[in-house]
Coordinates of C-alpha atoms in Angstrom, one line a residue:
X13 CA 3.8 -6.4 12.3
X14 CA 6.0 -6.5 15.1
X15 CA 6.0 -2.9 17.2
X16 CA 8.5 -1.8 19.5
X17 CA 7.5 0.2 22.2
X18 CA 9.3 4.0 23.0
X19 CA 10.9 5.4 25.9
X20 CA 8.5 8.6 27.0
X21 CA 11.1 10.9 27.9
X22 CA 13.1 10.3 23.8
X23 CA 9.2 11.2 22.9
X24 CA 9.0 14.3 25.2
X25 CA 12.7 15.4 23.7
X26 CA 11.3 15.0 20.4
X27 CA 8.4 17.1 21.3
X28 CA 6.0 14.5 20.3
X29 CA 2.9 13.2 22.5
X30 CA 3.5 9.4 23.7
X31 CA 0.6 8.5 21.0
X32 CA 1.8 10.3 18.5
X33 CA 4.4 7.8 17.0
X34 CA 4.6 5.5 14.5
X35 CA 4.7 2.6 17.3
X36 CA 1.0 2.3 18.6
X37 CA 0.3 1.6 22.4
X38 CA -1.5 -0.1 23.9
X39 CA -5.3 0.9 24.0
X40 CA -6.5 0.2 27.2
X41 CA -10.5 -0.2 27.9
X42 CA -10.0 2.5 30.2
X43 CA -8.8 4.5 27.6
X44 CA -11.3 4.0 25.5
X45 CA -14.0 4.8 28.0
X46 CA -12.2 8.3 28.0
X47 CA -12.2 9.0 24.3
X48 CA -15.9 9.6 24.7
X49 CA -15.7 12.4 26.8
X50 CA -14.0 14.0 24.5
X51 CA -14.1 18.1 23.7
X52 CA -17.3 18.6 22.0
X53 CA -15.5 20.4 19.3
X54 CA -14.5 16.6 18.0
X55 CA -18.4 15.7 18.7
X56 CA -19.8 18.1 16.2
X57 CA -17.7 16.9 13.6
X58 CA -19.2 14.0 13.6
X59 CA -23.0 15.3 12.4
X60 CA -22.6 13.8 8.9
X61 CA -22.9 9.9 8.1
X62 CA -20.3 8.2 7.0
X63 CA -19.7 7.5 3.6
X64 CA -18.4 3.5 2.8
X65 CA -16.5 1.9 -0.4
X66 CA -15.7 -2.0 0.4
X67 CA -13.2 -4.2 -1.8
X68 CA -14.4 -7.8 -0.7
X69 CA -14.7 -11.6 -2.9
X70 CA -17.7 -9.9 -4.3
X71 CA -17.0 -6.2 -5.4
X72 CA -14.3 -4.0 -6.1
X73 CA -14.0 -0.5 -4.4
X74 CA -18.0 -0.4 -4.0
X75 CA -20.0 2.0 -2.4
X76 CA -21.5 0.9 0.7
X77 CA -24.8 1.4 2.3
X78 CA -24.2 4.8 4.8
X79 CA -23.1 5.0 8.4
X80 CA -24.8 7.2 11.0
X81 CA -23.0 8.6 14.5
X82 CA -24.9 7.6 17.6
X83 CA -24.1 8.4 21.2
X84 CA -21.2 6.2 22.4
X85 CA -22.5 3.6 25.0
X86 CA -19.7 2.9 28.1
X87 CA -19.2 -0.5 27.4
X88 CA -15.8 -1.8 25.3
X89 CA -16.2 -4.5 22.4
X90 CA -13.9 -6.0 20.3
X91 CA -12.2 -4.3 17.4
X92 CA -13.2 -0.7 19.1
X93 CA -11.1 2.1 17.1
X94 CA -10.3 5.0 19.1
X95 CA -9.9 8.2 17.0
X96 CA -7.9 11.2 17.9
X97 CA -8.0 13.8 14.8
X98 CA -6.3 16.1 16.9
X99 CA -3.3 14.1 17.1
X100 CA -1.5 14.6 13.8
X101 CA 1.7 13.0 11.9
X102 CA 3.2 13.5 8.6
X103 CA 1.6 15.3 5.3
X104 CA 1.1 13.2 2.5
X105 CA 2.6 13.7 -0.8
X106 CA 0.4 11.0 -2.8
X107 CA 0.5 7.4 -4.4
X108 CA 1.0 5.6 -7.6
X109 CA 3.9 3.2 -9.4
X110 CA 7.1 3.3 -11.5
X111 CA 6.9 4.0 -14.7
X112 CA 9.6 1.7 -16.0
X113 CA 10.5 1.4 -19.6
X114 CA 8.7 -1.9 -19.4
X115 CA 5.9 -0.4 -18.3
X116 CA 5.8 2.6 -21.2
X117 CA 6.6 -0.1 -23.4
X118 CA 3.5 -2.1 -22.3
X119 CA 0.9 1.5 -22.4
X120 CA 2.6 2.3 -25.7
X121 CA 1.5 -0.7 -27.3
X122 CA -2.3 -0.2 -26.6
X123 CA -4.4 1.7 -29.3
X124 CA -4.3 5.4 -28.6
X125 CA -8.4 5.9 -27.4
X126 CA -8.0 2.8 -24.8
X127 CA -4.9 3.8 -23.4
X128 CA -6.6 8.0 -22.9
X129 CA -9.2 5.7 -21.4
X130 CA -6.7 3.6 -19.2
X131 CA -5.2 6.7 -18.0
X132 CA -7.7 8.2 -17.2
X133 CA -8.6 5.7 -14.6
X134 CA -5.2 5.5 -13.4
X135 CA -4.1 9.0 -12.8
X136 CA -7.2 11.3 -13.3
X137 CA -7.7 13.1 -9.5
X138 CA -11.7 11.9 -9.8
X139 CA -10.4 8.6 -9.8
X140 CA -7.4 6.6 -9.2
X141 CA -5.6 10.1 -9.3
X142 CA -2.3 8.4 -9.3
X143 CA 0.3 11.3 -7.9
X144 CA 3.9 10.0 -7.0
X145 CA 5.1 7.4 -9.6
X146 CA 8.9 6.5 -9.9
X147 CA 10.9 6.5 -13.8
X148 CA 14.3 5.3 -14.5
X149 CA 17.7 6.4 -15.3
X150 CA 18.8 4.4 -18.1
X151 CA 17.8 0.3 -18.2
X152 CA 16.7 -1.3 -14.6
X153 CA 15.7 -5.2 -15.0
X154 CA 12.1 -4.5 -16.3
X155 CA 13.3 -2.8 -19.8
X156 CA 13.0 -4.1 -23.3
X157 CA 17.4 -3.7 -23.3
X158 CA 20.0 -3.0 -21.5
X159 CA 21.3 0.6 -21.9
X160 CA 22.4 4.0 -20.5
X161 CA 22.7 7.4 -21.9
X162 CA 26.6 7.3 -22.5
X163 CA 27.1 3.7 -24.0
X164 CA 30.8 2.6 -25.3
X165 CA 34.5 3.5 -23.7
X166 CA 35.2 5.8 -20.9
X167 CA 33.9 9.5 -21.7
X168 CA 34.4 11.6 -18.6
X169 CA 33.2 14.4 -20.3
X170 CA 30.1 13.2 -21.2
X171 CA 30.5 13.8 -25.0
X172 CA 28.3 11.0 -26.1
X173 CA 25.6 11.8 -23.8
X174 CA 21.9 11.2 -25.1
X175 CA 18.3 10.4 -24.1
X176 CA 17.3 9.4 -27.5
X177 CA 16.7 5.9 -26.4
X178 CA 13.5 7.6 -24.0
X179 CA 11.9 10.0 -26.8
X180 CA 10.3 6.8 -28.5
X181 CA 7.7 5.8 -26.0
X182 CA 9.0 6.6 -22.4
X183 CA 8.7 10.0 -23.0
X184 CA 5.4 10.2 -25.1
X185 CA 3.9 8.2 -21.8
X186 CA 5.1 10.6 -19.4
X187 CA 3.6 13.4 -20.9
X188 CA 0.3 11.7 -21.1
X189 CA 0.7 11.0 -17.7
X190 CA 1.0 14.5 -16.9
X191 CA -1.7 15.7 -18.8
X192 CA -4.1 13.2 -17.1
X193 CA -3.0 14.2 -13.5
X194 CA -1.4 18.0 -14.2
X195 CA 0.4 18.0 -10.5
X196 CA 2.4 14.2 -11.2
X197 CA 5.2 14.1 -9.2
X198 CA 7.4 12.2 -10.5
X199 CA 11.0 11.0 -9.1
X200 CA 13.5 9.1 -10.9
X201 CA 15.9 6.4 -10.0
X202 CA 19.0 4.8 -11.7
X203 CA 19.8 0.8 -11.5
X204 CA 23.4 1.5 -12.6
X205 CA 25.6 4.4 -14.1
X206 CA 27.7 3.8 -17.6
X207 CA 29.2 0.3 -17.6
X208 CA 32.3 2.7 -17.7
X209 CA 31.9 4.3 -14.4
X210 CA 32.1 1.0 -12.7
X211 CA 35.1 -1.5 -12.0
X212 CA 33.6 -4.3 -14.2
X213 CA 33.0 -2.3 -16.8
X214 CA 29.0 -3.7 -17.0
X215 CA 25.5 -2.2 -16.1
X216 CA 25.5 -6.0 -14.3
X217 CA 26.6 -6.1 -11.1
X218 CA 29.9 -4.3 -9.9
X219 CA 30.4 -1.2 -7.8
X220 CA 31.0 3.0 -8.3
X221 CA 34.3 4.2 -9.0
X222 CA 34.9 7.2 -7.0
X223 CA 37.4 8.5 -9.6
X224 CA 33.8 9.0 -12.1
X225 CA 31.7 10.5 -9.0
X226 CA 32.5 14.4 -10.8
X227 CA 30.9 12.9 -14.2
X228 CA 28.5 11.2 -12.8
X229 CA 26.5 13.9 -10.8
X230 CA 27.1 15.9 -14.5
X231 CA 25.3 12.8 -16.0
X232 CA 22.1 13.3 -13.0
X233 CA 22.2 17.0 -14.6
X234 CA 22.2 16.3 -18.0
X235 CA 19.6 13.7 -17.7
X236 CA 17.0 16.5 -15.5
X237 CA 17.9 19.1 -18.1
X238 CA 16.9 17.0 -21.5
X239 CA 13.8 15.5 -19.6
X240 CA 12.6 19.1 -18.4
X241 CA 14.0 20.2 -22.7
X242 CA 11.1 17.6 -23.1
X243 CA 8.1 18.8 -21.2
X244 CA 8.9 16.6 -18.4
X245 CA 10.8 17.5 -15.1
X246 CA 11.8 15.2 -12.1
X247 CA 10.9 16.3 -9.2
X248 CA 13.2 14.5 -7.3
X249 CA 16.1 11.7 -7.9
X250 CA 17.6 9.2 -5.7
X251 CA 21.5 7.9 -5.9
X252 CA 20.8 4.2 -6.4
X253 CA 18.2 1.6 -6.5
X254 CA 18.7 -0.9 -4.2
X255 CA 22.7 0.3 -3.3
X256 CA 23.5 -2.5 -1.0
X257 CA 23.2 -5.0 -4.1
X258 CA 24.8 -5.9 -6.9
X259 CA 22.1 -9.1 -7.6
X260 CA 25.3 -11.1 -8.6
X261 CA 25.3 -9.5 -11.6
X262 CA 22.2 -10.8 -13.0
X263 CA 20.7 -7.5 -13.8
X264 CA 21.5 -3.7 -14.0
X265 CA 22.8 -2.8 -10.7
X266 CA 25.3 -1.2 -8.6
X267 CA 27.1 -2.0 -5.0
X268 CA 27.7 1.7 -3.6
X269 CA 29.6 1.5 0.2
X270 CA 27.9 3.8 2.5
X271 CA 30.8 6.4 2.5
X272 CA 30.7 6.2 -1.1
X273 CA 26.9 7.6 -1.1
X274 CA 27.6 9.9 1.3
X275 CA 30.3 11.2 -0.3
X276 CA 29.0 11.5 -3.4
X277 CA 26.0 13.7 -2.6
X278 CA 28.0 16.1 0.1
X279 CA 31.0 16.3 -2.4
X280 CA 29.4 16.1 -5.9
X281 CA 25.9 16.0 -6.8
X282 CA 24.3 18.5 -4.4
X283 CA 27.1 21.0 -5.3
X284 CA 26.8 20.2 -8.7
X285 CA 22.9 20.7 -8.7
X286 CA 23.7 24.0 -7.0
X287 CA 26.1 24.8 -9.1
X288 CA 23.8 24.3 -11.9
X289 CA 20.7 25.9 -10.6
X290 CA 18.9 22.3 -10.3
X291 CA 16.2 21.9 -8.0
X292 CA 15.6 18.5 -7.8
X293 CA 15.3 17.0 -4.4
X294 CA 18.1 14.0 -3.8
X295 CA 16.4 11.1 -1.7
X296 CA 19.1 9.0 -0.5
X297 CA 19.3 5.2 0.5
X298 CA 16.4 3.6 -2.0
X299 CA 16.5 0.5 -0.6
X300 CA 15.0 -1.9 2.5
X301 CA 14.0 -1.0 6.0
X302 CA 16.9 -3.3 7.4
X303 CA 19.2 -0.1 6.3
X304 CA 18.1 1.9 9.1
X305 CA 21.5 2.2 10.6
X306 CA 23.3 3.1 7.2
X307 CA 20.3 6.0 6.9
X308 CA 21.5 7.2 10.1
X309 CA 25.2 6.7 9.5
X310 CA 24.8 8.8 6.2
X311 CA 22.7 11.5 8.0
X312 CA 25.3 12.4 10.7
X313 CA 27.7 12.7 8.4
X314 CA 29.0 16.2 7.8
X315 CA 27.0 18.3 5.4
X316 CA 25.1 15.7 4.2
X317 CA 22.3 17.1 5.2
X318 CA 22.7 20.3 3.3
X319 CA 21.9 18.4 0.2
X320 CA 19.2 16.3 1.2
X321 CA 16.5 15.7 3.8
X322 CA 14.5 12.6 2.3
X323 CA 15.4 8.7 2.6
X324 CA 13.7 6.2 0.4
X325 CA 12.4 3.0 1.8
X326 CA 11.8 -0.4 -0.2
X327 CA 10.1 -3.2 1.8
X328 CA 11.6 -6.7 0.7
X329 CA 13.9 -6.7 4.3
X330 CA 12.6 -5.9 7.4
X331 CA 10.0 -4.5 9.1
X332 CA 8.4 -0.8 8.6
X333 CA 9.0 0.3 12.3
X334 CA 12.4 -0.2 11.9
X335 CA 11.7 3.5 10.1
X336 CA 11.4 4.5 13.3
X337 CA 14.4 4.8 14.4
X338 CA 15.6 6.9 11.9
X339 CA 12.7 9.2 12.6
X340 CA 13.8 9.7 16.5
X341 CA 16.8 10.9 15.5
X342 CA 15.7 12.9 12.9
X343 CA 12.5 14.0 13.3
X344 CA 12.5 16.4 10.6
X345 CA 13.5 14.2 7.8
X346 CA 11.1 12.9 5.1
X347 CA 10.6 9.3 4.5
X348 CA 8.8 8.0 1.4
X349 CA 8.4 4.2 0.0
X350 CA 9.5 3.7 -3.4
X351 CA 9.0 0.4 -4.3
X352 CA 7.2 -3.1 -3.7
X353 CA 5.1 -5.4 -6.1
X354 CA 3.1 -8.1 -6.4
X355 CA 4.4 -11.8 -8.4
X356 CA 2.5 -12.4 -11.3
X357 CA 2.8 -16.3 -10.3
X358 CA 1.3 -15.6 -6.4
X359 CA -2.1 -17.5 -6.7
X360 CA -3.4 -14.4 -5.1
X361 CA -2.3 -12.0 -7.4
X362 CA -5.4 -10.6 -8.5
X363 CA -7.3 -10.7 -4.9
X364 CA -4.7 -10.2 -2.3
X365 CA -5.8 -6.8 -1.6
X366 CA -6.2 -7.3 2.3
X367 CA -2.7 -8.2 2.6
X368 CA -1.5 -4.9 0.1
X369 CA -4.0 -2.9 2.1
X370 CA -2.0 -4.0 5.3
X371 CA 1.3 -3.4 4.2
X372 CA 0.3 0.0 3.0
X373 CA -1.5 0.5 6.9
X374 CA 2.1 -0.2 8.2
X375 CA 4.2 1.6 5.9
X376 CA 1.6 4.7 6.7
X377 CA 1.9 4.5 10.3
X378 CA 5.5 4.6 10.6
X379 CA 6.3 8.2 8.9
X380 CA 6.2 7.9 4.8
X381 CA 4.7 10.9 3.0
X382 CA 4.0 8.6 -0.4
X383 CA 3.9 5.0 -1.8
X384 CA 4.9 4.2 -5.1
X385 CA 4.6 0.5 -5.9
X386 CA 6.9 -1.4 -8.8
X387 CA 5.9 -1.3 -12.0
X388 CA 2.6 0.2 -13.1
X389 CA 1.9 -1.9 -16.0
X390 CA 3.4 -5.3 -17.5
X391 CA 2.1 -7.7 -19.3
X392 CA 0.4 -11.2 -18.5
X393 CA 3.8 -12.8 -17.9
X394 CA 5.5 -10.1 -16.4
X395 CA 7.5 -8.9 -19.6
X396 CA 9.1 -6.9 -20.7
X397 CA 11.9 -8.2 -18.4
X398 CA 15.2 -8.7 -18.6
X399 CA 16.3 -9.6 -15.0
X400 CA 15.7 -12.8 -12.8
X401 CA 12.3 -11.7 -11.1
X402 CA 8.6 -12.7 -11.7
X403 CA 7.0 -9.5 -10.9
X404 CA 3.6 -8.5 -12.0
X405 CA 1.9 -5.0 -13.1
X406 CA -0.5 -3.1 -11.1
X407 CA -2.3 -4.2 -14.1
X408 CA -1.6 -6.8 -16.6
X409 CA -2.2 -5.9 -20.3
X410 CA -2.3 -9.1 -22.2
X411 CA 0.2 -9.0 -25.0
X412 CA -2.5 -10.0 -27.2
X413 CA -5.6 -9.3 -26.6
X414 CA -4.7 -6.4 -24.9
X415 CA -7.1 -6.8 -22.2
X416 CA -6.6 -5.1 -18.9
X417 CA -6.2 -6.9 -15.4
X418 CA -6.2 -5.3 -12.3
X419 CA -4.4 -7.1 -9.3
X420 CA -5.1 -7.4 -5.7
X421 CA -2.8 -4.4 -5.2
X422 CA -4.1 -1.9 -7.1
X423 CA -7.5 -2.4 -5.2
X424 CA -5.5 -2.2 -2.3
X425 CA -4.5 1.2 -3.2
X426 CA -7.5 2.3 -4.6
X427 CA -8.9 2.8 -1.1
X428 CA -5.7 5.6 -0.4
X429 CA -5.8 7.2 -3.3
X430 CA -9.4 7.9 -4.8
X431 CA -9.8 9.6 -1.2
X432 CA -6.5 10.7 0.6
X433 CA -5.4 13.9 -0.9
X434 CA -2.3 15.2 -1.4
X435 CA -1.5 17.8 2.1
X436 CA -3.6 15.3 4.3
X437 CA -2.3 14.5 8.0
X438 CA -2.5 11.1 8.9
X439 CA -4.0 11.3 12.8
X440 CA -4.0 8.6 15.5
X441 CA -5.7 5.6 15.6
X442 CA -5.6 3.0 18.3
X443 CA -6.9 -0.4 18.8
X444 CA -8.6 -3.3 21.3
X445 CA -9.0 -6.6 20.8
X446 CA -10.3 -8.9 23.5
X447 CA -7.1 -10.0 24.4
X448 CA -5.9 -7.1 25.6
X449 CA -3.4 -6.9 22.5
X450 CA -3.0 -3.5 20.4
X451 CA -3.9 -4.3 16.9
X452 CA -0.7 -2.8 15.4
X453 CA 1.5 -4.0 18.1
X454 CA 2.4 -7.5 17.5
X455 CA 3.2 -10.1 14.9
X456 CA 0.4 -10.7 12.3
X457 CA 2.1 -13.6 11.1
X458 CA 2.1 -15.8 14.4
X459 CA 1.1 -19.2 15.4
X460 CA 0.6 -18.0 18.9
X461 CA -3.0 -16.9 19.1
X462 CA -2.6 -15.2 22.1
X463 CA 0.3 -13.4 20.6
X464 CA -1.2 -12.6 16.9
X465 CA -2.2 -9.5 16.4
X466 CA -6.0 -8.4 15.5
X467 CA -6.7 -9.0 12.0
X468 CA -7.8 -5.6 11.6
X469 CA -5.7 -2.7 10.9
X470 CA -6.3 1.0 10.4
X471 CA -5.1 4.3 9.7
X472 CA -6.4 7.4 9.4
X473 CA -6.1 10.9 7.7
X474 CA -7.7 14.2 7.6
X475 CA -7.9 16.2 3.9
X476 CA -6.5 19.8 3.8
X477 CA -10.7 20.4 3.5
X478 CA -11.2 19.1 6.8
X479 CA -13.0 15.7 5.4
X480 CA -11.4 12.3 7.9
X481 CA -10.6 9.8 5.8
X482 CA -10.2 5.8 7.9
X483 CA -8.8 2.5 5.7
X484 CA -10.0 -0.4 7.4
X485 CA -8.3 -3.6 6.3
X486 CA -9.6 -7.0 7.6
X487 CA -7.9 -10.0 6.7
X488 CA -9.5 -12.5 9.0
X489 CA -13.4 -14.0 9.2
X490 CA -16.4 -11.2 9.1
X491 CA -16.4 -9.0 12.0
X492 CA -18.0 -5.7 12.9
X493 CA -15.5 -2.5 14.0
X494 CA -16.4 0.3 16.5
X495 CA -15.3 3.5 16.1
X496 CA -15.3 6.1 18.3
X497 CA -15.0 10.0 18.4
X498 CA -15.5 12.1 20.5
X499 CA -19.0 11.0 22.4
X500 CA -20.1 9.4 19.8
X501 CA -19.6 5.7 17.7
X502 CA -20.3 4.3 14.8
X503 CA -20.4 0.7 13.7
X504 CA -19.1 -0.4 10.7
X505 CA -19.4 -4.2 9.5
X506 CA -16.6 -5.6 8.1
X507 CA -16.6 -8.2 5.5
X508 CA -13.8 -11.2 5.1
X509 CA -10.7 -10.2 3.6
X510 CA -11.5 -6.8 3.1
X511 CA -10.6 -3.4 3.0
X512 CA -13.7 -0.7 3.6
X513 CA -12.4 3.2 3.6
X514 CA -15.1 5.3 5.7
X515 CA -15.2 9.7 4.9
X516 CA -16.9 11.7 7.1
X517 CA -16.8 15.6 7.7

């Protein structure tokens, strides 16, 4: 990951300490002698061990043997980890996947007791305790067809409107969602509005017709109204998936010009939410980091930000820092990540957790409040599908043995959320490696070995019951990490292509 570094006075304006941003510097072995003399307030906390679960080639989100404090000793070492609990960042709100209609398909088609059992492990709070997961508005590529809820020729007034098309399965899996994990938050996106709404007259492809914007955020309403009829609200919409594509028409989509999005939630749905009592959060953008500029562009424009206060953030484009920016800016505004998913034809599909665990690390450490990956569940080929990508589920269900498959990523996110709790702070971290390089400060993916970054990554978080939560990810050769609080360390081996979260009080 490739780090920018920030101008001290724009932190100072922004109120913020010059490590207390996304961008990590540099961790110097001066500054690492200092962290042991910290206040002896941060000492005490360390009296417990620290408990260890380790996803390596050999186990799965295992519990490790304990870790005990000890005085810190002057000297550096490689991999040290400088904690600073006392510096704090963003709340989080949780983690999990989309729902899809592929992916309620999929659960739907399990027998009843294993699927009570499946979920269970996905979204019980004593285990996975899956929290944030996305559904859709109509058909997106991963459906069993292509529809809407307002099919046929142009009906401004939203006669035909219906959700039938969700009370078959999508519905019945949402509930059961809920009544595994009772505080789901769930947020819902749409790949395209009415073929009729658009100039092509197709879910595929094509762009918004302002003159349909008024029916349109009367369509968002209706849609939050028969959920919530259902025993299922949405806590939360955005405009578009992915708004800056069209995918050639290959899939349901929509192209929606910045002004157009803009427009649409000062001018129409916000007032039409108010209008109708509605109170849904809108999360605008929805799509890569390499829209940092259009977030910006959208935020400074006039009364946008009465409506809404929360971009969404896909990770296809760019690079996660590039949030950054926005955040300067906008200090105040909430960022979550909505979507990113493993390929079901990757080699490493099922044990590429290191590299999961590492994007998550990055995405954490510049601002978002939640991850949601893709879709939750598909099945061994990726189906149901009907657009142009291989994806894969955060577990496969083979279509006929029905046998369940968990993939590199879900392991990967096993270490956030079995132990990071909803209202946690993420707090600072900072790393040294022996070439003087800060571990989250250069490009991972570089030739250059003076130039590549650590191969270990970590971020940190404290629970709103005080406990310290730190996901270690190490993607190179078996190594040993030092961490250190206060006046005291602890050392913590680190197995090849691993991730090891440590939680201490």
């Amino acid at each position: 990951m490739k780090t920018s570094r920030r101008d001290f006075a724009k932190l100072s304006a922004l109120g913020l300490a010059a490590n207390a941003v996304g961008a990590v510097p540099l961790l110097s072995k001066a500054s690492l002698a200092s962290s042991t003399s910290a206040s002896s307030a941060a000492a005490t906390s360390t009296a417990g061990n620290i408990s260890v679960w380790v996803t390596n080639d050999k186990s799965r989100y295992a519990p490790g043997n304990a870790i005990a404090w000890k005085p810190a000793s002057g000297s550096t070492s490689a991999n040290a980890i400088a904690l600073h609990p006392e510096t704090k960042f963003q709340p989080i709100l949780g983690f999990g996947a989309a729902l899809t209609d592929a992916a309620c398909y999929t659960f739907n088609q399990l027998a009843p007791e294993s699927r009570a059992k499946l979920f269970h492990e996905l979204f019980d709070p004593a285990e996975m305790g899956f929290s944030v997961c996305r559904t859709c508005i109509g058909a997106s590529d991963y459906s069993t067809k292509l529809y809407s809820f307002d099919e046929g020729a142009p009906d401004p007034d939203l006669t035909r409107f219906s959700i039938d098309h969700d009370r078959e399965y999508i519905l019945p899996m949402l509930r059961e969602a809920r009544k595994a994990n009772p505080d789901l938050f769930l947020f819902s996106s749409p790949w395209s509005p009415p073929g009729w709404m658009k100039g092509n007259n197709s879910m595929l492809g094509g762009a918004m017709q302002r003159k349909y914007m008024p029916s349109y955020a009367n369509y968002f309403v209706k849609f939050l109204q028969g959920y919530a009829a259902e025993g299922v609200p949405i806590q939360a919409v955005t405009v578009q998936n992915e708004l800056d594509t069209e995918q050639d028409g290959r899939m349901p989509s929509c192209a929606w010009p910045q002004e157009y999005e803009a427009d649409f939630v000062r001018n129409m749905l916000g007032p039409t939410f108010e209008k109708n009592n509605v109170e849904t959060k809108i999360w605008i953008i929805d799509h890569n980091y390499n829209l940092w500029g259009r977030a910006l562009g959208e935020l400074e424009t006039p009364n946008v930000r009465k409506y809404t206060n929360a971009i969404a953030w896909h990770g296809y484009v760019g690079q996660p820092e590039w949030i950054d920016r926005v955040q300067e800016k906008y200090p105040d505004v909430e960022m979550y990540w909505t979507e990113g998913g493993p390929d079901y034809t990757d080699p490493h599909y099922l044990d590429d957790w290191s590299k999961w665990s590492a994007t998550f690390t990055g995405i954490l450490r510049h601002w978002c409040r939640s991850i949601t990956a893709w879709n939750i569940a598909l099945d061994e080929k990726g189906k149901p599908n009907i657009g142009p990508f291989p994806c894969g589920g955060l577990v496969s269900i083979n279509s006929s043995t029905k046998e369940i498959a968990r993939c590199g990523q879900f392991w990967a996110f096993a270490h956030y959320s079995k132990t990071i709790r909803r209202g946690a702070r993420r707090f600072d971290s900072q790393g040294f490696n022996p070439q003087g390089i800060d571990s989250h400060a250069v490009d991972s993916q570089s030739t250059d070995p003076q130039r590549r970054a650590n191969d270990v990554q970590h971020v940190g978080f404290e629970n709103p019951d005080g406990q310290r939560v730190l996901v270690v990810t190490n993607s190179g050769a078996a190594t040993t990490a030092v961490l250190r609080l206060g006046g005291m360390q602890a050392n913590v081996p680190l197995d090849a292509n691993s991730v090891t979260t440590l939680a201490w009080r």
